[in-house]
Every structure is written in C-alpha cells, then in structure tokens.
Amino acid sequence: MLRGLVTKSTGSWYQVLAEDNQRYECRIKGKFRIKGIKTTNPIAVGDRVMIEPEQEEGFAVINTLEPRKNYIIRRSINLSKQTQIIGANLDQALLVVTLASPPTSMGFIDRFLVTAEAYSIPAVLVFNKLDLFSDEGLEILRDYKSIYTNIGYTCLEVSALEGTNLTTLHNLLQDKITLVSGHSGVGKSTLINALIPDISLKTGQISAWSDKGKHTTTFAEMLTLPFGGSLIDTPGIRELGVVDIEPQELSHFFPEMRALMNQCRFNNCRHVNEPGCAVIAAVEEQDIDLSRYESYLSIYHNEDSRH
C-alpha cells in the first residue's frame, strides 16, 4: 500500500504520483461507486489516496480516499443534472474571464464565486486578453473589476499572449495548489504555456497515456509550476450549476450580503421581497451592485440561465 496524489483524471483512469516518486496508472475499486457518492467522478485531481500496486508494473488500484480539505463541484445544467468534482484540496481557485471572444457572463462568474465561498476556497478573477480591448472595452473592464474588488476579490488584468502582468500572477500562484477554470476559449492554455514554458512537451505526451480513457473527451491534470506550486488545469466549462447549497444559506456566500446578515427585520429573511430587508435596501441605495443581486435571485430560484 502506498500513499499518493491524484495528478490526472480521464474519468475512468487516474494517474497517481505515489510516495515512492513513481507514477501509477490507476483504476478504482467498485466500492467508490456505491458509497452514496452522486458525482460522476468519485476521485478528483488533487485527492490524496492509498493505492495498491498490481503485478503489471506501473499499474495500481485506488482503494482508499483520504478526507478532503475542500473541493470545487459543479452541476451540469443541460446534461442529466449530474455533478462533477473538478478539483480537490485547493489553496485557491482562479477563474479566467474574458469580456469578448468569448464573453464570460456575470451570472457564470457569480456562480463560480459562490461555489468557492461555500467551500472556503479563496477565489481570484483573471481578466485575460487585455491585448484585444478597445477603449470602450477597457471602461467595461473597469466596471467589472470595481464590482468584484469592492467586495474583496482579487482581480488581475493579463494578456497571456503579450505577457502583461504575468509576474504578478507568478507571485499569486507560487507555492500554492491552484485550480484554473473558465469557459472554453478564454485562453487558459495560452496562459498556462506562458507560465510553464515547457508545457508543450508535456501536452504532447498526453495522447498516448489517455488511450486508457479514449471514450472520455475531457480530463483534468495537475501541472507543476517551475517557480513552486501546482496548477490543476480543468476542461473548459460552458455552464456552472450550483450544488448542495440550501436557499436559506445562499446569502452567506455573497460577502456583501453576509455583512448585513443581522440587519434585516426578520431573522429568516430571504432577501427576495420581505419588508425591512437590509439587502434590498442596500441594492436600492447602490451599496450592493444590482447585477450581483440578480445573480443571487437567479441562484435562489434555481434559474440557471442568467447571463
């Protein structure tokens, strides 16, 4: 039995870096599927596990999952309502955002931030493709940034192509395990190539390994940063459904609403249409941004279509 860290997942096979510094291609024992775990992937990149090497060299079976510190989970909105853990045991989560080509909706950003808040994972917004912005675009970017910096989130403007502000990003990532997420096309791969210059060699080796999981179209992988720390690169996601958050708890995961928690007239205020609601008053006085409140209502009413 060896302890190890899951560094890659194709959905059916997992790569584990074990304490003997060997990488093992692992499958899981069936028991994980029947322990009441309702996710499509009972094991995720970043998980700590115990493995049992098999007779065939380089192969093993995962038979124990150690308790997780935290994780980011998403619900697929259009596909059978299944949930998926996209990374575990994180120091922080980084959402790569673009305002065009493709646009990242505020609803998507807010869902991601709520999920990170729910599992006590610090979140950072990275606005990429700075090189594409017109003057008008830069004004919109300033508006977006002010909404999120005002409620305590770190926001960075970068250009992966031109290397703008990558040193600041280095410092933010150093010696931490960071999940990187965002829509397909926002430039995650270009950003990672800029941070890890030899990554093209590593990505070239993937196809042979992932023959083991050739029926899957996506995989997540942990990449080692040359300046210390790791990135968990995740497949681009189109939508992000919030999972396992009760409606009455939702406002706790909006920092600007959490600050007003004890100021409503009613203890069980839903912040929807109640008299004496401090949150609604703050929205009317523009102390809480209207777009954030609209995201709150959308999630509260389980309407996953807000853009």
PDB file of C-alpha atoms in Angstrom:
ATOM      1  CA  MET A   1       0.000   0.000   0.000  1.00  0.00           C
ATOM      2  CA  LEU A   2       1.309   3.409  -0.975  1.00  0.00           C
ATOM      3  CA  ARG A   3       0.028   6.921  -0.303  1.00  0.00           C
ATOM      4  CA  GLY A   4      -0.277   9.113  -3.365  1.00  0.00           C
ATOM      5  CA  LEU A   5      -1.619  12.259  -5.025  1.00  0.00           C
ATOM      6  CA  VAL A   6      -4.037  12.100  -7.969  1.00  0.00           C
ATOM      7  CA  THR A   7      -2.447  14.190 -10.754  1.00  0.00           C
ATOM      8  CA  LYS A   8      -4.622  13.319 -13.752  1.00  0.00           C
ATOM      9  CA  SER A   9      -8.125  12.017 -14.379  1.00  0.00           C
ATOM     10  CA  THR A  10      -9.801  10.937 -17.596  1.00  0.00           C
ATOM     11  CA  GLY A  11     -12.933   9.763 -15.815  1.00  0.00           C
ATOM     12  CA  SER A  12     -12.112   6.066 -15.959  1.00  0.00           C
ATOM     13  CA  TRP A  13      -8.350   6.063 -15.299  1.00  0.00           C
ATOM     14  CA  TYR A  14      -6.346   8.109 -12.831  1.00  0.00           C
ATOM     15  CA  GLN A  15      -2.660   8.926 -12.680  1.00  0.00           C
ATOM     16  CA  VAL A  16      -1.257   8.898  -9.150  1.00  0.00           C
ATOM     17  CA  LEU A  17       2.126  10.217  -8.035  1.00  0.00           C
ATOM     18  CA  ALA A  18       2.992   7.881  -5.164  1.00  0.00           C
ATOM     19  CA  GLU A  19       5.294   8.410  -2.193  1.00  0.00           C
ATOM     20  CA  ASP A  20       7.947   6.260  -3.953  1.00  0.00           C
ATOM     21  CA  ASN A  21       8.099   9.027  -6.633  1.00  0.00           C
ATOM     22  CA  GLN A  22       6.658   6.669  -9.248  1.00  0.00           C
ATOM     23  CA  ARG A  23       3.592   7.495 -11.327  1.00  0.00           C
ATOM     24  CA  TYR A  24       0.955   4.787 -11.463  1.00  0.00           C
ATOM     25  CA  GLU A  25      -1.948   4.406 -13.852  1.00  0.00           C
ATOM     26  CA  CYS A  26      -4.824   3.503 -11.573  1.00  0.00           C
ATOM     27  CA  ARG A  27      -8.370   2.296 -11.684  1.00  0.00           C
ATOM     28  CA  ILE A  28     -10.678   2.419  -8.687  1.00  0.00           C
ATOM     29  CA  LYS A  29     -12.350  -0.306  -6.738  1.00  0.00           C
ATOM     30  CA  GLY A  30     -16.076  -0.514  -7.384  1.00  0.00           C
ATOM     31  CA  LYS A  31     -16.915   0.369  -3.780  1.00  0.00           C
ATOM     32  CA  PHE A  32     -16.442   4.081  -4.506  1.00  0.00           C
ATOM     33  CA  ARG A  33     -19.389   3.921  -6.887  1.00  0.00           C
ATOM     34  CA  ILE A  34     -21.819   2.668  -4.247  1.00  0.00           C
ATOM     35  CA  LYS A  35     -20.907   4.750  -1.194  1.00  0.00           C
ATOM     36  CA  GLY A  36     -23.654   7.257  -1.850  1.00  0.00           C
ATOM     37  CA  ILE A  37     -21.363   9.448  -3.947  1.00  0.00           C
ATOM     38  CA  LYS A  38     -23.571  11.081  -6.553  1.00  0.00           C
ATOM     39  CA  THR A  39     -20.797  12.652  -8.600  1.00  0.00           C
ATOM     40  CA  THR A  40     -19.712  11.369 -11.995  1.00  0.00           C
ATOM     41  CA  ASN A  41     -16.155  11.151 -10.636  1.00  0.00           C
ATOM     42  CA  PRO A  42     -15.692   9.691  -7.135  1.00  0.00           C
ATOM     43  CA  ILE A  43     -11.977  10.593  -7.341  1.00  0.00           C
ATOM     44  CA  ALA A  44     -10.683  14.007  -8.484  1.00  0.00           C
ATOM     45  CA  VAL A  45      -7.340  15.601  -9.285  1.00  0.00           C
ATOM     46  CA  GLY A  46      -5.816  16.835  -6.019  1.00  0.00           C
ATOM     47  CA  ASP A  47      -7.210  13.943  -3.974  1.00  0.00           C
ATOM     48  CA  ARG A  48      -4.923  12.081  -1.586  1.00  0.00           C
ATOM     49  CA  VAL A  49      -5.387   8.336  -1.890  1.00  0.00           C
ATOM     50  CA  MET A  50      -3.973   4.958  -0.897  1.00  0.00           C
ATOM     51  CA  ILE A  51      -3.068   2.664  -3.793  1.00  0.00           C
ATOM     52  CA  GLU A  52      -2.219  -0.991  -4.095  1.00  0.00           C
ATOM     53  CA  PRO A  53       0.308  -1.738  -6.890  1.00  0.00           C
ATOM     54  CA  GLU A  54      -0.660  -4.539  -9.261  1.00  0.00           C
ATOM     55  CA  GLN A  55       1.585  -7.229 -10.720  1.00  0.00           C
ATOM     56  CA  GLU A  56       1.862  -5.360 -14.001  1.00  0.00           C
ATOM     57  CA  GLU A  57       4.484  -2.680 -13.429  1.00  0.00           C
ATOM     58  CA  GLY A  58       3.200   0.882 -13.324  1.00  0.00           C
ATOM     59  CA  PHE A  59      -0.410  -0.062 -12.614  1.00  0.00           C
ATOM     60  CA  ALA A  60      -2.308   0.070  -9.324  1.00  0.00           C
ATOM     61  CA  VAL A  61      -5.740   0.109  -7.743  1.00  0.00           C
ATOM     62  CA  ILE A  62      -7.034   3.047  -5.669  1.00  0.00           C
ATOM     63  CA  ASN A  63      -8.710   1.576  -2.611  1.00  0.00           C
ATOM     64  CA  THR A  64      -8.875   4.444  -0.087  1.00  0.00           C
ATOM     65  CA  LEU A  65      -9.783   8.100  -0.487  1.00  0.00           C
ATOM     66  CA  GLU A  66      -8.441  10.311   2.312  1.00  0.00           C
ATOM     67  CA  PRO A  67     -10.695  13.060   3.712  1.00  0.00           C
ATOM     68  CA  ARG A  68     -10.721  16.189   1.532  1.00  0.00           C
ATOM     69  CA  LYS A  69      -9.840  19.655   2.848  1.00  0.00           C
ATOM     70  CA  ASN A  70     -12.198  21.171   0.257  1.00  0.00           C
ATOM     71  CA  TYR A  71     -13.244  20.859  -3.370  1.00  0.00           C
ATOM     72  CA  ILE A  72     -14.949  22.692  -6.222  1.00  0.00           C
ATOM     73  CA  ILE A  73     -18.064  20.967  -7.508  1.00  0.00           C
ATOM     74  CA  ARG A  74     -20.288  21.810 -10.472  1.00  0.00           C
ATOM     75  CA  ARG A  75     -23.599  20.635 -11.773  1.00  0.00           C
ATOM     76  CA  SER A  76     -24.049  20.118 -15.465  1.00  0.00           C
ATOM     77  CA  ILE A  77     -27.131  22.140 -16.360  1.00  0.00           C
ATOM     78  CA  ASN A  78     -28.025  20.546 -19.649  1.00  0.00           C
ATOM     79  CA  LEU A  79     -26.691  17.029 -19.220  1.00  0.00           C
ATOM     80  CA  SER A  80     -28.701  14.812 -16.892  1.00  0.00           C
ATOM     81  CA  LYS A  81     -28.176  17.067 -13.853  1.00  0.00           C
ATOM     82  CA  GLN A  82     -25.102  15.104 -12.808  1.00  0.00           C
ATOM     83  CA  THR A  83     -22.476  16.677 -10.571  1.00  0.00           C
ATOM     84  CA  GLN A  84     -18.735  16.618 -11.004  1.00  0.00           C
ATOM     85  CA  ILE A  85     -15.866  17.474  -8.645  1.00  0.00           C
ATOM     86  CA  ILE A  86     -13.378  19.466 -10.726  1.00  0.00           C
ATOM     87  CA  GLY A  87     -10.549  19.711  -8.161  1.00  0.00           C
ATOM     88  CA  ALA A  88      -9.837  18.867  -4.510  1.00  0.00           C
ATOM     89  CA  ASN A  89      -7.587  20.034  -1.653  1.00  0.00           C
ATOM     90  CA  LEU A  90      -7.074  23.518  -3.079  1.00  0.00           C
ATOM     91  CA  ASP A  91      -5.317  26.583  -1.708  1.00  0.00           C
ATOM     92  CA  GLN A  92      -7.162  28.849  -4.151  1.00  0.00           C
ATOM     93  CA  ALA A  93      -9.258  28.887  -7.317  1.00  0.00           C
ATOM     94  CA  LEU A  94      -8.553  31.061 -10.315  1.00  0.00           C
ATOM     95  CA  LEU A  95     -11.304  31.890 -12.798  1.00  0.00           C
ATOM     96  CA  VAL A  96     -10.068  33.071 -16.193  1.00  0.00           C
ATOM     97  CA  VAL A  97     -12.569  35.616 -17.538  1.00  0.00           C
ATOM     98  CA  THR A  98     -12.915  37.286 -20.936  1.00  0.00           C
ATOM     99  CA  LEU A  99     -15.357  40.056 -21.800  1.00  0.00           C
ATOM    100  CA  ALA A 100     -15.329  39.099 -25.501  1.00  0.00           C
ATOM    101  CA  SER A 101     -14.186  36.181 -27.635  1.00  0.00           C
ATOM    102  CA  PRO A 102     -15.970  34.509 -25.801  1.00  0.00           C
ATOM    103  CA  PRO A 103     -17.797  36.682 -23.245  1.00  0.00           C
ATOM    104  CA  THR A 104     -17.941  35.388 -19.671  1.00  0.00           C
ATOM    105  CA  SER A 105     -21.339  36.239 -18.166  1.00  0.00           C
ATOM    106  CA  MET A 106     -21.629  37.807 -14.736  1.00  0.00           C
ATOM    107  CA  GLY A 107     -24.011  35.019 -13.808  1.00  0.00           C
ATOM    108  CA  PHE A 108     -21.270  32.463 -14.504  1.00  0.00           C
ATOM    109  CA  ILE A 109     -18.695  34.464 -12.529  1.00  0.00           C
ATOM    110  CA  ASP A 110     -21.049  34.757  -9.551  1.00  0.00           C
ATOM    111  CA  ARG A 111     -21.908  31.051  -9.570  1.00  0.00           C
ATOM    112  CA  PHE A 112     -18.216  30.200  -9.503  1.00  0.00           C
ATOM    113  CA  LEU A 113     -17.543  32.628  -6.650  1.00  0.00           C
ATOM    114  CA  VAL A 114     -20.495  31.307  -4.625  1.00  0.00           C
ATOM    115  CA  THR A 115     -19.234  27.735  -5.040  1.00  0.00           C
ATOM    116  CA  ALA A 116     -15.740  28.758  -3.924  1.00  0.00           C
ATOM    117  CA  GLU A 117     -17.169  30.654  -0.920  1.00  0.00           C
ATOM    118  CA  ALA A 118     -19.278  27.645   0.074  1.00  0.00           C
ATOM    119  CA  TYR A 119     -16.140  25.518   0.424  1.00  0.00           C
ATOM    120  CA  SER A 120     -13.943  28.312   1.901  1.00  0.00           C
ATOM    121  CA  ILE A 121     -11.655  28.474  -1.136  1.00  0.00           C
ATOM    122  CA  PRO A 122     -10.160  31.916  -1.896  1.00  0.00           C
ATOM    123  CA  ALA A 123     -11.036  32.896  -5.465  1.00  0.00           C
ATOM    124  CA  VAL A 124      -9.211  35.164  -7.906  1.00  0.00           C
ATOM    125  CA  LEU A 125     -10.587  36.633 -11.152  1.00  0.00           C
ATOM    126  CA  VAL A 126      -8.098  36.891 -14.014  1.00  0.00           C
ATOM    127  CA  PHE A 127      -9.313  39.071 -16.863  1.00  0.00           C
ATOM    128  CA  ASN A 128      -7.413  37.772 -19.894  1.00  0.00           C
ATOM    129  CA  LYS A 129      -6.908  39.026 -23.472  1.00  0.00           C
ATOM    130  CA  LEU A 130      -6.084  42.567 -22.377  1.00  0.00           C
ATOM    131  CA  ASP A 131      -4.413  42.991 -25.803  1.00  0.00           C
ATOM    132  CA  LEU A 132      -7.839  42.802 -27.525  1.00  0.00           C
ATOM    133  CA  PHE A 133      -9.536  45.606 -25.580  1.00  0.00           C
ATOM    134  CA  SER A 134     -10.714  48.829 -27.207  1.00  0.00           C
ATOM    135  CA  ASP A 135     -11.051  51.975 -25.095  1.00  0.00           C
ATOM    136  CA  GLU A 136     -14.739  51.165 -24.626  1.00  0.00           C
ATOM    137  CA  GLY A 137     -13.823  47.626 -23.613  1.00  0.00           C
ATOM    138  CA  LEU A 138     -11.364  48.915 -21.035  1.00  0.00           C
ATOM    139  CA  GLU A 139     -14.156  51.000 -19.482  1.00  0.00           C
ATOM    140  CA  ILE A 140     -16.390  47.929 -19.214  1.00  0.00           C
ATOM    141  CA  LEU A 141     -13.460  46.026 -17.705  1.00  0.00           C
ATOM    142  CA  ARG A 142     -13.030  48.758 -15.082  1.00  0.00           C
ATOM    143  CA  ASP A 143     -16.736  48.443 -14.206  1.00  0.00           C
ATOM    144  CA  TYR A 144     -16.459  44.658 -13.836  1.00  0.00           C
ATOM    145  CA  LYS A 145     -13.327  44.930 -11.729  1.00  0.00           C
ATOM    146  CA  SER A 146     -14.797  47.574  -9.421  1.00  0.00           C
ATOM    147  CA  ILE A 147     -17.807  45.339  -8.665  1.00  0.00           C
ATOM    148  CA  TYR A 148     -15.577  42.484  -7.525  1.00  0.00           C
ATOM    149  CA  THR A 149     -12.711  44.365  -5.904  1.00  0.00           C
ATOM    150  CA  ASN A 150     -15.230  46.337  -3.824  1.00  0.00           C
ATOM    151  CA  ILE A 151     -16.468  43.099  -2.237  1.00  0.00           C
ATOM    152  CA  GLY A 152     -12.962  41.800  -1.561  1.00  0.00           C
ATOM    153  CA  TYR A 153     -11.961  39.673  -4.556  1.00  0.00           C
ATOM    154  CA  THR A 154      -8.517  39.905  -6.112  1.00  0.00           C
ATOM    155  CA  CYS A 155      -8.773  40.851  -9.800  1.00  0.00           C
ATOM    156  CA  LEU A 156      -5.898  40.775 -12.279  1.00  0.00           C
ATOM    157  CA  GLU A 157      -5.761  42.060 -15.848  1.00  0.00           C
ATOM    158  CA  VAL A 158      -3.437  39.973 -18.001  1.00  0.00           C
ATOM    159  CA  SER A 159      -2.525  39.255 -21.577  1.00  0.00           C
ATOM    160  CA  ALA A 160      -1.241  35.711 -21.915  1.00  0.00           C
ATOM    161  CA  LEU A 161      -0.130  36.496 -25.479  1.00  0.00           C
ATOM    162  CA  GLU A 162       1.852  39.611 -24.590  1.00  0.00           C
ATOM    163  CA  GLY A 163       2.946  38.567 -21.099  1.00  0.00           C
ATOM    164  CA  THR A 164       1.243  41.539 -19.406  1.00  0.00           C
ATOM    165  CA  ASN A 165       1.162  41.267 -15.582  1.00  0.00           C
ATOM    166  CA  LEU A 166       2.360  37.641 -15.590  1.00  0.00           C
ATOM    167  CA  THR A 167       4.909  38.428 -12.849  1.00  0.00           C
ATOM    168  CA  THR A 168       2.045  39.418 -10.537  1.00  0.00           C
ATOM    169  CA  LEU A 169       0.316  36.159 -11.424  1.00  0.00           C
ATOM    170  CA  HIS A 170       3.547  34.216 -10.675  1.00  0.00           C
ATOM    171  CA  ASN A 171       3.637  35.703  -7.188  1.00  0.00           C
ATOM    172  CA  LEU A 172      -0.006  34.834  -6.608  1.00  0.00           C
ATOM    173  CA  LEU A 173       0.457  31.199  -7.664  1.00  0.00           C
ATOM    174  CA  GLN A 174       3.830  30.469  -6.079  1.00  0.00           C
ATOM    175  CA  ASP A 175       3.894  27.516  -3.667  1.00  0.00           C
ATOM    176  CA  LYS A 176       0.100  27.037  -3.808  1.00  0.00           C
ATOM    177  CA  ILE A 177      -2.226  24.447  -5.305  1.00  0.00           C
ATOM    178  CA  THR A 178      -4.483  26.437  -7.625  1.00  0.00           C
ATOM    179  CA  LEU A 179      -7.468  25.283  -9.640  1.00  0.00           C
ATOM    180  CA  VAL A 180      -7.717  27.051 -13.015  1.00  0.00           C
ATOM    181  CA  SER A 181     -11.177  27.221 -14.570  1.00  0.00           C
ATOM    182  CA  GLY A 182     -13.171  29.149 -17.152  1.00  0.00           C
ATOM    183  CA  HIS A 183     -15.108  28.828 -20.387  1.00  0.00           C
ATOM    184  CA  SER A 184     -13.501  27.126 -23.378  1.00  0.00           C
ATOM    185  CA  GLY A 185     -11.657  29.717 -25.425  1.00  0.00           C
ATOM    186  CA  VAL A 186     -10.795  32.170 -22.643  1.00  0.00           C
ATOM    187  CA  GLY A 187      -7.083  31.470 -23.085  1.00  0.00           C
ATOM    188  CA  LYS A 188      -6.366  29.094 -20.203  1.00  0.00           C
ATOM    189  CA  SER A 189      -3.973  27.006 -22.318  1.00  0.00           C
ATOM    190  CA  THR A 190      -2.103  30.069 -23.598  1.00  0.00           C
ATOM    191  CA  LEU A 191      -1.841  31.361 -20.033  1.00  0.00           C
ATOM    192  CA  ILE A 192      -0.510  28.031 -18.764  1.00  0.00           C
ATOM    193  CA  ASN A 193       2.001  27.850 -21.650  1.00  0.00           C
ATOM    194  CA  ALA A 194       3.234  31.310 -20.649  1.00  0.00           C
ATOM    195  CA  LEU A 195       3.614  30.229 -17.002  1.00  0.00           C
ATOM    196  CA  ILE A 196       5.206  26.849 -17.774  1.00  0.00           C
ATOM    197  CA  PRO A 197       7.370  27.272 -20.897  1.00  0.00           C
ATOM    198  CA  ASP A 198       7.991  23.536 -21.407  1.00  0.00           C
ATOM    199  CA  ILE A 199       4.324  22.567 -21.075  1.00  0.00           C
ATOM    200  CA  SER A 200       4.047  21.884 -24.804  1.00  0.00           C
ATOM    201  CA  LEU A 201       6.293  18.857 -24.260  1.00  0.00           C
ATOM    202  CA  LYS A 202       4.003  17.606 -21.534  1.00  0.00           C
ATOM    203  CA  THR A 203       0.827  18.132 -23.521  1.00  0.00           C
ATOM    204  CA  GLY A 204       2.376  16.226 -26.391  1.00  0.00           C
ATOM    205  CA  GLN A 205       2.666  13.161 -24.180  1.00  0.00           C
ATOM    206  CA  ILE A 206      -0.958  13.093 -23.155  1.00  0.00           C
ATOM    207  CA  SER A 207      -2.474  11.256 -26.099  1.00  0.00           C
ATOM    208  CA  ALA A 208      -0.578   8.029 -25.548  1.00  0.00           C
ATOM    209  CA  TRP A 209      -1.489   7.906 -21.870  1.00  0.00           C
ATOM    210  CA  SER A 210      -5.112   8.832 -22.351  1.00  0.00           C
ATOM    211  CA  ASP A 211      -5.707   5.927 -24.715  1.00  0.00           C
ATOM    212  CA  LYS A 212      -6.713   4.312 -21.439  1.00  0.00           C
ATOM    213  CA  GLY A 213      -9.604   6.764 -21.332  1.00  0.00           C
ATOM    214  CA  LYS A 214     -10.240   7.271 -25.006  1.00  0.00           C
ATOM    215  CA  HIS A 215     -14.010   7.239 -24.572  1.00  0.00           C
ATOM    216  CA  THR A 216     -13.787  10.411 -22.483  1.00  0.00           C
ATOM    217  CA  THR A 217     -13.474  13.760 -24.207  1.00  0.00           C
ATOM    218  CA  THR A 218     -12.003  15.774 -21.328  1.00  0.00           C
ATOM    219  CA  PHE A 219      -9.573  15.332 -18.480  1.00  0.00           C
ATOM    220  CA  ALA A 220      -8.141  17.352 -15.625  1.00  0.00           C
ATOM    221  CA  GLU A 221      -4.437  17.431 -14.832  1.00  0.00           C
ATOM    222  CA  MET A 222      -2.158  18.795 -12.132  1.00  0.00           C
ATOM    223  CA  LEU A 223       0.844  20.653 -13.574  1.00  0.00           C
ATOM    224  CA  THR A 224       3.971  21.574 -11.612  1.00  0.00           C
ATOM    225  CA  LEU A 225       4.952  25.247 -11.725  1.00  0.00           C
ATOM    226  CA  PRO A 226       8.696  25.849 -12.258  1.00  0.00           C
ATOM    227  CA  PHE A 227       8.679  28.539  -9.539  1.00  0.00           C
ATOM    228  CA  GLY A 228       6.903  26.342  -6.961  1.00  0.00           C
ATOM    229  CA  GLY A 229       3.324  25.193  -6.584  1.00  0.00           C
ATOM    230  CA  SER A 230       0.873  23.406  -8.864  1.00  0.00           C
ATOM    231  CA  LEU A 231      -1.967  24.241 -11.220  1.00  0.00           C
ATOM    232  CA  ILE A 232      -4.963  21.988 -11.687  1.00  0.00           C
ATOM    233  CA  ASP A 233      -5.916  22.573 -15.305  1.00  0.00           C
ATOM    234  CA  THR A 234      -9.580  21.743 -15.905  1.00  0.00           C
ATOM    235  CA  PRO A 235     -11.549  21.324 -19.123  1.00  0.00           C
ATOM    236  CA  GLY A 236     -13.393  24.418 -20.299  1.00  0.00           C
ATOM    237  CA  ILE A 237     -16.929  24.517 -18.947  1.00  0.00           C
ATOM    238  CA  ARG A 238     -19.952  26.050 -20.619  1.00  0.00           C
ATOM    239  CA  GLU A 239     -22.124  26.363 -17.542  1.00  0.00           C
ATOM    240  CA  LEU A 240     -21.839  26.018 -13.807  1.00  0.00           C
ATOM    241  CA  GLY A 241     -24.790  24.881 -11.759  1.00  0.00           C
ATOM    242  CA  VAL A 242     -24.548  25.485  -8.004  1.00  0.00           C
ATOM    243  CA  VAL A 243     -24.653  22.289  -5.945  1.00  0.00           C
ATOM    244  CA  ASP A 244     -25.631  21.457  -2.358  1.00  0.00           C
ATOM    245  CA  ILE A 245     -26.362  24.989  -1.154  1.00  0.00           C
ATOM    246  CA  GLU A 246     -29.639  25.452   0.686  1.00  0.00           C
ATOM    247  CA  PRO A 247     -31.632  28.573  -0.322  1.00  0.00           C
ATOM    248  CA  GLN A 248     -31.604  29.912   3.244  1.00  0.00           C
ATOM    249  CA  GLU A 249     -27.770  29.691   3.302  1.00  0.00           C
ATOM    250  CA  LEU A 250     -27.153  31.266  -0.092  1.00  0.00           C
ATOM    251  CA  SER A 251     -26.706  34.875   1.096  1.00  0.00           C
ATOM    252  CA  HIS A 252     -23.872  33.700   3.391  1.00  0.00           C
ATOM    253  CA  PHE A 253     -21.795  33.102   0.250  1.00  0.00           C
ATOM    254  CA  PHE A 254     -22.232  36.650  -1.104  1.00  0.00           C
ATOM    255  CA  PRO A 255     -19.737  38.617   1.049  1.00  0.00           C
ATOM    256  CA  GLU A 256     -21.602  41.922   0.643  1.00  0.00           C
ATOM    257  CA  MET A 257     -24.843  40.273   1.846  1.00  0.00           C
ATOM    258  CA  ARG A 258     -23.131  38.355   4.624  1.00  0.00           C
ATOM    259  CA  ALA A 259     -22.005  41.694   6.072  1.00  0.00           C
ATOM    260  CA  LEU A 260     -25.687  42.685   6.511  1.00  0.00           C
ATOM    261  CA  MET A 261     -26.830  39.353   7.895  1.00  0.00           C
ATOM    262  CA  ASN A 262     -28.129  40.618  11.245  1.00  0.00           C
ATOM    263  CA  GLN A 263     -29.685  43.842   9.986  1.00  0.00           C
ATOM    264  CA  CYS A 264     -32.909  42.555   8.385  1.00  0.00           C
ATOM    265  CA  ARG A 265     -36.183  42.938  10.259  1.00  0.00           C
ATOM    266  CA  PHE A 266     -36.841  39.176  10.154  1.00  0.00           C
ATOM    267  CA  ASN A 267     -34.332  36.526  11.183  1.00  0.00           C
ATOM    268  CA  ASN A 268     -35.439  34.236   8.366  1.00  0.00           C
ATOM    269  CA  CYS A 269     -35.390  36.970   5.695  1.00  0.00           C
ATOM    270  CA  ARG A 270     -34.919  35.528   2.193  1.00  0.00           C
ATOM    271  CA  HIS A 271     -33.882  38.915   0.736  1.00  0.00           C
ATOM    272  CA  VAL A 272     -36.467  38.469  -2.010  1.00  0.00           C
ATOM    273  CA  ASN A 273     -39.463  40.709  -1.200  1.00  0.00           C
ATOM    274  CA  GLU A 274     -39.631  40.958   2.596  1.00  0.00           C
ATOM    275  CA  PRO A 275     -40.269  44.314   4.311  1.00  0.00           C
ATOM    276  CA  GLY A 276     -37.358  45.670   6.301  1.00  0.00           C
ATOM    277  CA  CYS A 277     -34.774  43.732   4.277  1.00  0.00           C
ATOM    278  CA  ALA A 278     -31.328  45.294   4.661  1.00  0.00           C
ATOM    279  CA  VAL A 279     -30.072  43.617   1.473  1.00  0.00           C
ATOM    280  CA  ILE A 280     -32.872  45.028  -0.710  1.00  0.00           C
ATOM    281  CA  ALA A 281     -32.304  48.456   0.868  1.00  0.00           C
ATOM    282  CA  ALA A 282     -28.576  48.197   0.063  1.00  0.00           C
ATOM    283  CA  VAL A 283     -29.407  47.321  -3.562  1.00  0.00           C
ATOM    284  CA  GLU A 284     -31.733  50.326  -3.810  1.00  0.00           C
ATOM    285  CA  GLU A 285     -29.015  52.564  -2.370  1.00  0.00           C
ATOM    286  CA  GLN A 286     -26.480  51.035  -4.801  1.00  0.00           C
ATOM    287  CA  ASP A 287     -24.338  49.732  -1.950  1.00  0.00           C
ATOM    288  CA  ILE A 288     -24.846  46.244  -3.411  1.00  0.00           C
ATOM    289  CA  ASP A 289     -24.438  46.013  -7.168  1.00  0.00           C
ATOM    290  CA  LEU A 290     -27.683  45.181  -8.982  1.00  0.00           C
ATOM    291  CA  SER A 291     -26.002  42.511 -11.143  1.00  0.00           C
ATOM    292  CA  ARG A 292     -24.879  40.642  -8.022  1.00  0.00           C
ATOM    293  CA  TYR A 293     -28.371  40.779  -6.565  1.00  0.00           C
ATOM    294  CA  GLU A 294     -29.802  39.478  -9.855  1.00  0.00           C
ATOM    295  CA  SER A 295     -27.347  36.585  -9.651  1.00  0.00           C
ATOM    296  CA  TYR A 296     -28.498  35.918  -6.087  1.00  0.00           C
ATOM    297  CA  LEU A 297     -32.158  35.770  -7.160  1.00  0.00           C
ATOM    298  CA  SER A 298     -31.308  33.561 -10.131  1.00  0.00           C
ATOM    299  CA  ILE A 299     -29.490  31.025  -7.951  1.00  0.00           C
ATOM    300  CA  TYR A 300     -32.098  31.280  -5.188  1.00  0.00           C
ATOM    301  CA  HIS A 301     -34.906  30.440  -7.605  1.00  0.00           C
ATOM    302  CA  ASN A 302     -32.782  27.746  -9.261  1.00  0.00           C
ATOM    303  CA  GLU A 303     -32.819  29.553 -12.596  1.00  0.00           C
ATOM    304  CA  ASP A 304     -29.518  28.620 -14.150  1.00  0.00           C
ATOM    305  CA  SER A 305     -29.948  30.691 -17.281  1.00  0.00           C
ATOM    306  CA  ARG A 306     -28.779  34.115 -16.034  1.00  0.00           C
ATOM    307  CA  HIS A 307     -26.145  35.628 -18.344  1.00  0.00           C
TER     308      HIS A 307
END
